[in-house]
Short mmCIF file of C-alpha atoms in Angstrom, two decimals:
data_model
loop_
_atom_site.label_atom_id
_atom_site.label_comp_id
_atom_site.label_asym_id
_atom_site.label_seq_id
_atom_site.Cartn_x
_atom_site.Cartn_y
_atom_site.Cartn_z
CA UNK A 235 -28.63 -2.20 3.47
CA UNK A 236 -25.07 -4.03 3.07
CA UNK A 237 -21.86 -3.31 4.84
CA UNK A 238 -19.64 -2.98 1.44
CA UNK A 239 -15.78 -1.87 0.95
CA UNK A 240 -14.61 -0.91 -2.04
CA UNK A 241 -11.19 -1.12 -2.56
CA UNK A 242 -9.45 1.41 -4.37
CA UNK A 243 -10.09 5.61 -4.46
CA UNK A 244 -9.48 6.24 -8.03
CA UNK A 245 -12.34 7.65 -10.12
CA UNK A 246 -14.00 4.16 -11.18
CA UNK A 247 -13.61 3.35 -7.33
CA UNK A 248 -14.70 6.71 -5.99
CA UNK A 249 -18.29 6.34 -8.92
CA UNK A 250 -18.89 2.99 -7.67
CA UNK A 251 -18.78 3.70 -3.72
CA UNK A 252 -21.29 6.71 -4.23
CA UNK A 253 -23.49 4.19 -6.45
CA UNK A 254 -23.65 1.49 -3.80
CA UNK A 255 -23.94 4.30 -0.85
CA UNK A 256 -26.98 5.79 -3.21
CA UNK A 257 -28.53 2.57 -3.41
CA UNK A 258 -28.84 2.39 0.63
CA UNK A 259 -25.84 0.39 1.67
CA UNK A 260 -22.90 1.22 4.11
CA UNK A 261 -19.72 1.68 2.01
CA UNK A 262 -16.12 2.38 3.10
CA UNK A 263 -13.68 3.06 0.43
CA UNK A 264 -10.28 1.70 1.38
CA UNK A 265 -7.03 3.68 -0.57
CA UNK A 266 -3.67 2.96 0.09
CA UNK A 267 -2.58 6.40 -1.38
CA UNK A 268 -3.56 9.56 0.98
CA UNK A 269 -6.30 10.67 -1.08
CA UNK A 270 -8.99 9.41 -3.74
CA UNK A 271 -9.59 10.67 -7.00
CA UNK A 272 -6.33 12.11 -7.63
CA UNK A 273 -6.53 10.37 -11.07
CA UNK A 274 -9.05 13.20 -12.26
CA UNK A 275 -8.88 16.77 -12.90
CA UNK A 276 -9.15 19.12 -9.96
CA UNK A 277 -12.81 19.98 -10.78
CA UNK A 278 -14.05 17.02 -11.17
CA UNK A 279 -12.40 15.73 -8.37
CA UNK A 280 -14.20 18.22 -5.94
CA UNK A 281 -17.20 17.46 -7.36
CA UNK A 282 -16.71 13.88 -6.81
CA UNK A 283 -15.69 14.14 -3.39
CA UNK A 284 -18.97 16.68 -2.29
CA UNK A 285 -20.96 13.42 -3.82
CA UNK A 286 -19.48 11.04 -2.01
CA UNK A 287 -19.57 13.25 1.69
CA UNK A 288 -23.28 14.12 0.24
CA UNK A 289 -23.73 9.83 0.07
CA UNK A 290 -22.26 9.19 3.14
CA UNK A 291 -19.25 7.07 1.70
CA UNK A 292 -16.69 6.86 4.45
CA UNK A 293 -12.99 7.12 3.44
CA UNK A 294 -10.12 5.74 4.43
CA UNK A 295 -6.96 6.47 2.91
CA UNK A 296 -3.17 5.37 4.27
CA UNK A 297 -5.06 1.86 4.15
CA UNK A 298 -3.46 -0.76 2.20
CA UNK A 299 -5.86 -3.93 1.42
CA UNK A 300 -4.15 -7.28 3.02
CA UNK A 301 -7.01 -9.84 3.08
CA UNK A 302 -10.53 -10.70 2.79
CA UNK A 303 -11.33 -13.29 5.50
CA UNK A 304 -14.88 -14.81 7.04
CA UNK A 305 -16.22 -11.28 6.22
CA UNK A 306 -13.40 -8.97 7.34
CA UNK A 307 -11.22 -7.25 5.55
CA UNK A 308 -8.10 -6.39 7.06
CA UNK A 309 -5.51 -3.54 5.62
CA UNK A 310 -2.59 -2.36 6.85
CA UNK A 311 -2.51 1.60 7.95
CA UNK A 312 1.38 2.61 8.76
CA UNK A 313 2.82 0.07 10.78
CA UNK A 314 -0.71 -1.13 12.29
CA UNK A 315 -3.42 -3.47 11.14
CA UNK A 316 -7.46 -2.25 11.15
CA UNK A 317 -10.29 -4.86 10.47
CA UNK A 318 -13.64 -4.31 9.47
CA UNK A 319 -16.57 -6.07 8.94
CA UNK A 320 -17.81 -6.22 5.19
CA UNK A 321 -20.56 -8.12 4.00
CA UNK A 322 -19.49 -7.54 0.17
CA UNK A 323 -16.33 -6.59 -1.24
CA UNK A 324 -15.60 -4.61 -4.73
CA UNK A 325 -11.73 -4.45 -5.93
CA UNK A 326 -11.14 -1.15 -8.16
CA UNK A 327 -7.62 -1.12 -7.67
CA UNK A 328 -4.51 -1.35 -10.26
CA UNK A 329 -4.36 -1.48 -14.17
CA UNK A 330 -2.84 -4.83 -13.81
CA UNK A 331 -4.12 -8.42 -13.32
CA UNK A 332 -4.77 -9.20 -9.66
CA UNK A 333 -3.48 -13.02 -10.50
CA UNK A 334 -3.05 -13.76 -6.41
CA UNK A 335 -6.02 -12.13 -5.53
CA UNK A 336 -8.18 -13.78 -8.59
CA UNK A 337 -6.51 -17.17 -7.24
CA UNK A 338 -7.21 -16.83 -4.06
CA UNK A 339 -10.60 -15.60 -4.39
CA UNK A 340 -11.32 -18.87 -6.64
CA UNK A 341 -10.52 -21.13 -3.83
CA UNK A 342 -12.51 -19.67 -1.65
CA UNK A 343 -16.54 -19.56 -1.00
CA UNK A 344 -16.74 -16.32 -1.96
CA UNK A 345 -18.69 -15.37 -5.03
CA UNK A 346 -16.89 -12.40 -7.44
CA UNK A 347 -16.94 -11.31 -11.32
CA UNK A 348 -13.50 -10.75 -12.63
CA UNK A 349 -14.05 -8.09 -15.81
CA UNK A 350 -11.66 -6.54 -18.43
CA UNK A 351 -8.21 -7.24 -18.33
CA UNK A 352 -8.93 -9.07 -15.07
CA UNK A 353 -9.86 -12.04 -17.40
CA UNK A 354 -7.29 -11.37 -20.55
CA UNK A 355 -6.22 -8.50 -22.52
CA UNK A 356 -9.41 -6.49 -24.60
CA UNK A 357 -10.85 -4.01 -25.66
CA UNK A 358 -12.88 -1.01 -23.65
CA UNK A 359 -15.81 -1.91 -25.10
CA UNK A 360 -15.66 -5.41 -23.99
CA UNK A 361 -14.57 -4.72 -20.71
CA UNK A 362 -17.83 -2.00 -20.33
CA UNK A 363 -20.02 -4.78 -21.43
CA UNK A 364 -18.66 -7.45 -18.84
CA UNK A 365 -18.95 -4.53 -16.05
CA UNK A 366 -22.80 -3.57 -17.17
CA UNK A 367 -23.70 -7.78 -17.02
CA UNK A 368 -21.32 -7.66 -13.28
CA UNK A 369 -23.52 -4.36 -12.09
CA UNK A 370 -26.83 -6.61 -13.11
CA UNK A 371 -25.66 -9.13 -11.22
CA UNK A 372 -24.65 -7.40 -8.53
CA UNK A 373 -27.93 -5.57 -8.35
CA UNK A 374 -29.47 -8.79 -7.43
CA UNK A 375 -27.75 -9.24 -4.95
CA UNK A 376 -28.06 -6.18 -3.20
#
């Protein structure tokens, strides 16, 4: 029954928002490009996006993440700012490492799991094992 964003619309953000939607919370997926899933194939794309209407996942795209603050996230849609309140907050976003985001996150009270390449370079299999013990975790939580 959380309020949850989830920060990036490509696939591995897309699977995660219809997982946490699925499991009873409120998700919004936040995507600074003007649609999600446009890193998969066109079938599998529609597919994905009937699941996540079918979930209730709402999406927002044109929104570019700024800050997590005291519960609200704030991006940045145009030239305008929109804030909403968000009990938990997943980043799927980017290939690379989120170093300022990672930084700030550590001096702040907020709890997170940085996985995969988030950490150092590795392998996929490493990086799926990190995510499986983050998803346990995180399933405590919830």
């Amino acid at each position: 029954g959380l309020k949850i964003g989830v920060i990036g619309g490509g696939s591995v953000g897309c699977e995660c928002a219809e997982t946490l939607a699925e499991a009873g919370n409120s998700v919004t997926l936040y995507e600074m490009r003007e649609g999600v899933g446009i890193d998969l194939d066109p079938v599998t794309r529609g597919d994905l996006l009937r699941r996540l209407e079918t979930s209730g996942v709402t999406i927002k795209t044109g929104h570019c993440f700024q800050r997590y603050e005291d519960k609200e996230l704030t991006c940045t849609f145009g030239e305008a700012e929109s804030g909403d309140s968000v009990e938990l907050l997943v980043v799927a976003a980017g290939f690379r490492k989120p170093a300022p985001l990672l930084a700030e996150l550590a001096e702040s009270e907020i709890p997170f799991t940085a996985i995969g390449d988030a950490l150092r370079p590795g392998r996929f299999v490493d990086a799926t094992r990190q995510a499986c013990l983050a998803v346990a975790r995180l399933r405590d939580m919830v």
